[in-house]
């Protein structure tokens, strides 16, 4: 049995981490901490386990082997590093941390303590994305030339447990980034995973178009962004993110290869389609992408992967030591937007 504690009891904690721990036969949920105690109490009532008064009390509990860090972005690093230094394995939410130095300190802490540190880059685990990676790596469609990917929804204010446009997601000190990293890290990481190379340069533009705090002032982080990226191997493309896509969530990725066009989650019936240069089409129905509208429609697989990596003491596809390379693109996006010019990653 892996004995688990959870720090942060908001939406992702409830809908993914705790829900999936509760459905994993190798897990015992020991308890919860949230600085809004009523949220930890509600979790204990619904899923079992105790409530801690402080994060340190949970982190120091010798009855806990592994911890999920599900708090606001700015507090990922401090909780993760303390947990690792207290001998716990950690599954930390994305974006991994708010500075590159913190990301590096997290990876160092995992190494120093010989513990597993995984980041919830759940998009790597979908059947469609896994198959896309295999197909690209097979070379059957030729090399990747370019890509276009987009992730947009109506914003985090209706998703966050806060249910308010004064949510921490819109505040610079707690969130650090806006849609560019909140949504963009999923796609920046996915494209890196699919292409199998590291980014070389980025030009990023981040803007606030529509989101306002309850008092009517604009939010402190971007609600839309566009990134133009190149990889070291020359692959070139764009990532666009938006919190102002009202109506339905949009997530689509197109990979242009020498012998065809690969479309991911672009068709309601086939999650992966390759339109080949000879005019024929390969179609696969592999899954439906998980959205914030219906996060429990399928297990993300992230918790099972975390518990599997701990039990088998094996490397994971979600290891922070790899995800940090996607985070370098996020920090370069921040720098590019501030300078108004392309930057090296
Ligand atoms: N992997 C994904 O697809 C995905 C989806 C949504 C959110 N997230 C990430 O999960 C994290 C949490 O987001 P959420 O949607 O659950 O937000 P949320 O607002 O619903 O919940 C956050 C919770 O953390 C608590 N909290 C914040 N800082 C804390 C601290 N320092 N100590 C203790 N409790 C603290 C808040 O009181 C709140 O209950 C964020 O980093 C977010 O980016 C990831």
Short mmCIF file of N, CA and C and ligand atoms in Angstrom, two decimals, residues 7-14 16-17 33-37 39-40 55 69-76 78-79 93-95 120-123 151 156 159-163 167-169 174 181-182 186 290 292 295 302, ligand 1:
data_model
loop_
_atom_site.label_atom_id
_atom_site.label_comp_id
_atom_site.label_asym_id
_atom_site.label_seq_id
_atom_site.Cartn_x
_atom_site.Cartn_y
_atom_site.Cartn_z
N UNK A 7 -1.98 17.96 -0.38
CA UNK A 7 -1.90 19.38 0.01
C UNK A 7 -2.61 20.20 -1.07
N UNK A 8 -3.65 20.90 -0.67
CA UNK A 8 -4.50 21.65 -1.61
C UNK A 8 -5.71 20.80 -1.94
N UNK A 9 -6.88 21.33 -1.60
CA UNK A 9 -8.13 20.56 -1.76
C UNK A 9 -9.13 21.30 -2.62
N UNK A 10 -8.64 21.85 -3.73
CA UNK A 10 -9.53 22.53 -4.68
C UNK A 10 -10.00 21.57 -5.76
N UNK A 11 -10.20 22.13 -6.96
CA UNK A 11 -10.85 21.37 -8.03
C UNK A 11 -10.02 20.22 -8.57
N UNK A 12 -8.73 20.47 -8.87
CA UNK A 12 -7.95 19.37 -9.48
C UNK A 12 -7.69 18.29 -8.45
N UNK A 13 -7.56 18.70 -7.20
CA UNK A 13 -7.35 17.76 -6.11
C UNK A 13 -8.55 16.81 -5.99
N UNK A 14 -9.72 17.41 -5.96
CA UNK A 14 -10.95 16.62 -5.79
C UNK A 14 -11.26 15.78 -7.03
N UNK A 16 -9.40 14.99 -9.75
CA UNK A 16 -8.45 14.06 -10.35
C UNK A 16 -7.68 13.29 -9.28
N UNK A 17 -6.87 14.00 -8.47
CA UNK A 17 -5.96 13.29 -7.57
C UNK A 17 -6.73 12.40 -6.60
N UNK A 33 -4.49 18.65 3.63
CA UNK A 33 -4.33 20.00 4.17
C UNK A 33 -4.71 21.02 3.10
N UNK A 34 -5.44 22.04 3.53
CA UNK A 34 -5.71 23.20 2.66
C UNK A 34 -5.81 24.38 3.60
N UNK A 35 -5.28 25.55 3.18
CA UNK A 35 -5.40 26.67 4.14
C UNK A 35 -6.84 27.14 4.25
N UNK A 36 -7.72 26.67 3.40
CA UNK A 36 -9.16 26.82 3.65
C UNK A 36 -9.63 25.48 4.22
N UNK A 37 -9.70 25.42 5.55
CA UNK A 37 -9.87 24.13 6.22
C UNK A 37 -11.15 23.41 5.83
N UNK A 39 -12.39 23.02 3.03
CA UNK A 39 -12.20 22.20 1.82
C UNK A 39 -11.53 20.87 2.16
N UNK A 40 -10.60 20.89 3.10
CA UNK A 40 -9.96 19.63 3.55
C UNK A 40 -10.99 18.78 4.30
N UNK A 55 0.55 22.41 6.71
CA UNK A 55 1.20 21.59 5.67
C UNK A 55 2.36 20.80 6.29
N UNK A 69 0.79 17.57 -4.54
CA UNK A 69 0.83 19.02 -4.31
C UNK A 69 -0.12 19.66 -5.32
N UNK A 70 -1.25 20.14 -4.81
CA UNK A 70 -2.34 20.66 -5.68
C UNK A 70 -2.72 22.08 -5.30
N UNK A 71 -1.72 22.88 -4.93
CA UNK A 71 -1.98 24.25 -4.49
C UNK A 71 -1.73 25.23 -5.64
N UNK A 72 -1.94 26.52 -5.37
CA UNK A 72 -1.67 27.55 -6.38
C UNK A 72 -0.20 27.48 -6.81
N UNK A 73 0.06 27.89 -8.07
CA UNK A 73 1.37 27.71 -8.70
C UNK A 73 2.56 28.17 -7.85
N UNK A 74 2.40 29.32 -7.20
CA UNK A 74 3.53 29.93 -6.49
C UNK A 74 3.99 29.09 -5.30
N UNK A 75 3.17 28.12 -4.87
CA UNK A 75 3.50 27.32 -3.68
C UNK A 75 3.87 25.88 -4.03
N UNK A 76 3.98 25.57 -5.32
CA UNK A 76 4.37 24.20 -5.70
C UNK A 76 5.76 23.85 -5.15
N UNK A 78 7.86 25.15 -2.77
CA UNK A 78 8.17 25.03 -1.34
C UNK A 78 7.57 23.75 -0.76
N UNK A 79 6.34 23.42 -1.13
CA UNK A 79 5.72 22.20 -0.60
C UNK A 79 6.41 20.95 -1.13
N UNK A 93 1.41 19.36 -9.28
CA UNK A 93 0.63 19.88 -10.39
C UNK A 93 1.47 20.74 -11.34
N UNK A 94 0.94 20.96 -12.52
CA UNK A 94 1.55 21.86 -13.50
C UNK A 94 0.98 23.25 -13.29
N UNK A 95 1.62 24.32 -13.74
CA UNK A 95 3.01 24.36 -14.18
C UNK A 95 3.94 24.10 -13.00
N UNK A 120 2.17 16.66 -13.24
CA UNK A 120 0.91 16.23 -13.87
C UNK A 120 0.77 16.76 -15.31
N UNK A 121 1.68 16.29 -16.16
CA UNK A 121 1.54 16.59 -17.61
C UNK A 121 0.71 15.46 -18.22
N UNK A 122 -0.58 15.48 -17.88
CA UNK A 122 -1.46 14.36 -18.21
C UNK A 122 -1.64 14.13 -19.71
N UNK A 123 -1.34 15.17 -20.53
CA UNK A 123 -1.57 15.00 -21.96
C UNK A 123 -0.63 13.98 -22.59
N UNK A 151 -5.09 25.56 -27.32
CA UNK A 151 -5.84 25.14 -26.13
C UNK A 151 -6.57 26.37 -25.62
N UNK A 156 -10.47 29.99 -15.93
CA UNK A 156 -10.44 29.17 -14.73
C UNK A 156 -11.39 29.61 -13.62
N UNK A 159 -14.01 27.12 -12.94
CA UNK A 159 -13.45 25.80 -12.59
C UNK A 159 -12.88 25.80 -11.17
N UNK A 160 -12.13 26.85 -10.81
CA UNK A 160 -11.48 26.92 -9.50
C UNK A 160 -12.52 26.79 -8.38
N UNK A 161 -12.10 26.18 -7.29
CA UNK A 161 -12.99 26.05 -6.12
C UNK A 161 -13.46 27.43 -5.65
N UNK A 162 -12.71 28.50 -6.00
CA UNK A 162 -13.11 29.86 -5.59
C UNK A 162 -14.42 30.30 -6.24
N UNK A 163 -14.69 29.81 -7.47
CA UNK A 163 -15.89 30.20 -8.24
C UNK A 163 -16.10 31.72 -8.23
N UNK A 167 -10.39 34.92 -8.36
CA UNK A 167 -9.60 33.70 -8.13
C UNK A 167 -8.09 33.97 -8.17
N UNK A 168 -7.34 33.15 -7.45
CA UNK A 168 -5.87 33.26 -7.44
C UNK A 168 -5.30 33.11 -8.86
N UNK A 169 -6.00 32.40 -9.75
CA UNK A 169 -5.50 32.19 -11.12
C UNK A 169 -5.24 33.52 -11.83
N UNK A 174 0.22 34.76 -6.92
CA UNK A 174 -0.12 33.35 -6.68
C UNK A 174 0.01 32.49 -7.94
N UNK A 181 0.93 29.85 -19.61
CA UNK A 181 1.51 28.69 -18.93
C UNK A 181 0.43 27.75 -18.40
N UNK A 182 -0.70 28.32 -17.96
CA UNK A 182 -1.76 27.46 -17.41
C UNK A 182 -2.19 26.42 -18.45
N UNK A 186 0.73 22.60 -21.18
CA UNK A 186 0.25 21.30 -21.68
C UNK A 186 0.69 21.09 -23.12
N UNK A 290 -9.79 14.57 -22.37
CA UNK A 290 -10.36 14.95 -21.09
C UNK A 290 -10.43 16.48 -21.01
N UNK A 292 -11.99 20.12 -18.79
CA UNK A 292 -12.41 20.59 -17.47
C UNK A 292 -13.92 20.45 -17.30
N UNK A 295 -14.10 16.22 -16.21
CA UNK A 295 -12.76 15.69 -15.94
C UNK A 295 -12.79 14.21 -15.57
N UNK A 302 -2.72 9.57 -14.48
CA UNK A 302 -1.58 10.20 -13.82
C UNK A 302 -1.32 9.58 -12.44
N1 LIG B 1 -3.10 19.05 -14.80
C1 LIG B 1 -4.18 19.75 -15.13
O1 LIG B 1 -4.77 19.56 -16.19
C2 LIG B 1 -4.67 20.83 -14.19
C3 LIG B 1 -5.99 21.29 -14.26
C4 LIG B 1 -6.41 22.27 -13.35
C5 LIG B 1 -5.51 22.79 -12.43
N2 LIG B 1 -4.21 22.36 -12.40
C6 LIG B 1 -3.23 22.91 -11.45
O2 LIG B 1 -3.55 22.47 -10.14
C7 LIG B 1 -3.21 23.48 -9.17
C8 LIG B 1 -4.47 23.77 -8.34
O3 LIG B 1 -5.47 24.23 -9.22
P1 LIG B 1 -7.02 24.02 -8.94
O4 LIG B 1 -7.68 24.10 -10.26
O5 LIG B 1 -7.28 22.86 -8.08
O6 LIG B 1 -7.31 25.39 -8.14
P2 LIG B 1 -8.39 25.63 -7.02
O7 LIG B 1 -8.49 27.10 -6.85
O8 LIG B 1 -9.66 24.90 -7.35
O9 LIG B 1 -7.77 24.94 -5.74
C9 LIG B 1 -6.56 25.31 -5.18
C10 LIG B 1 -6.64 24.97 -3.68
O10 LIG B 1 -5.36 25.12 -3.09
C11 LIG B 1 -5.51 25.83 -1.87
N3 LIG B 1 -4.22 26.48 -1.64
C12 LIG B 1 -3.64 27.41 -2.44
N4 LIG B 1 -2.41 27.70 -1.96
C13 LIG B 1 -2.22 26.92 -0.87
C14 LIG B 1 -1.16 26.74 0.04
N5 LIG B 1 0.00 27.42 -0.09
N6 LIG B 1 -1.30 25.85 1.06
C15 LIG B 1 -2.46 25.16 1.18
N7 LIG B 1 -3.51 25.28 0.35
C16 LIG B 1 -3.39 26.16 -0.66
C17 LIG B 1 -6.69 26.75 -2.07
O11 LIG B 1 -7.28 27.13 -0.83
C18 LIG B 1 -7.61 25.87 -2.92
O12 LIG B 1 -8.48 25.09 -2.14
C19 LIG B 1 -2.72 24.68 -9.98
O13 LIG B 1 -1.32 24.68 -10.01
C20 LIG B 1 -3.26 24.42 -11.38
O14 LIG B 1 -2.46 24.98 -12.40
C21 LIG B 1 -3.79 21.38 -13.26
#
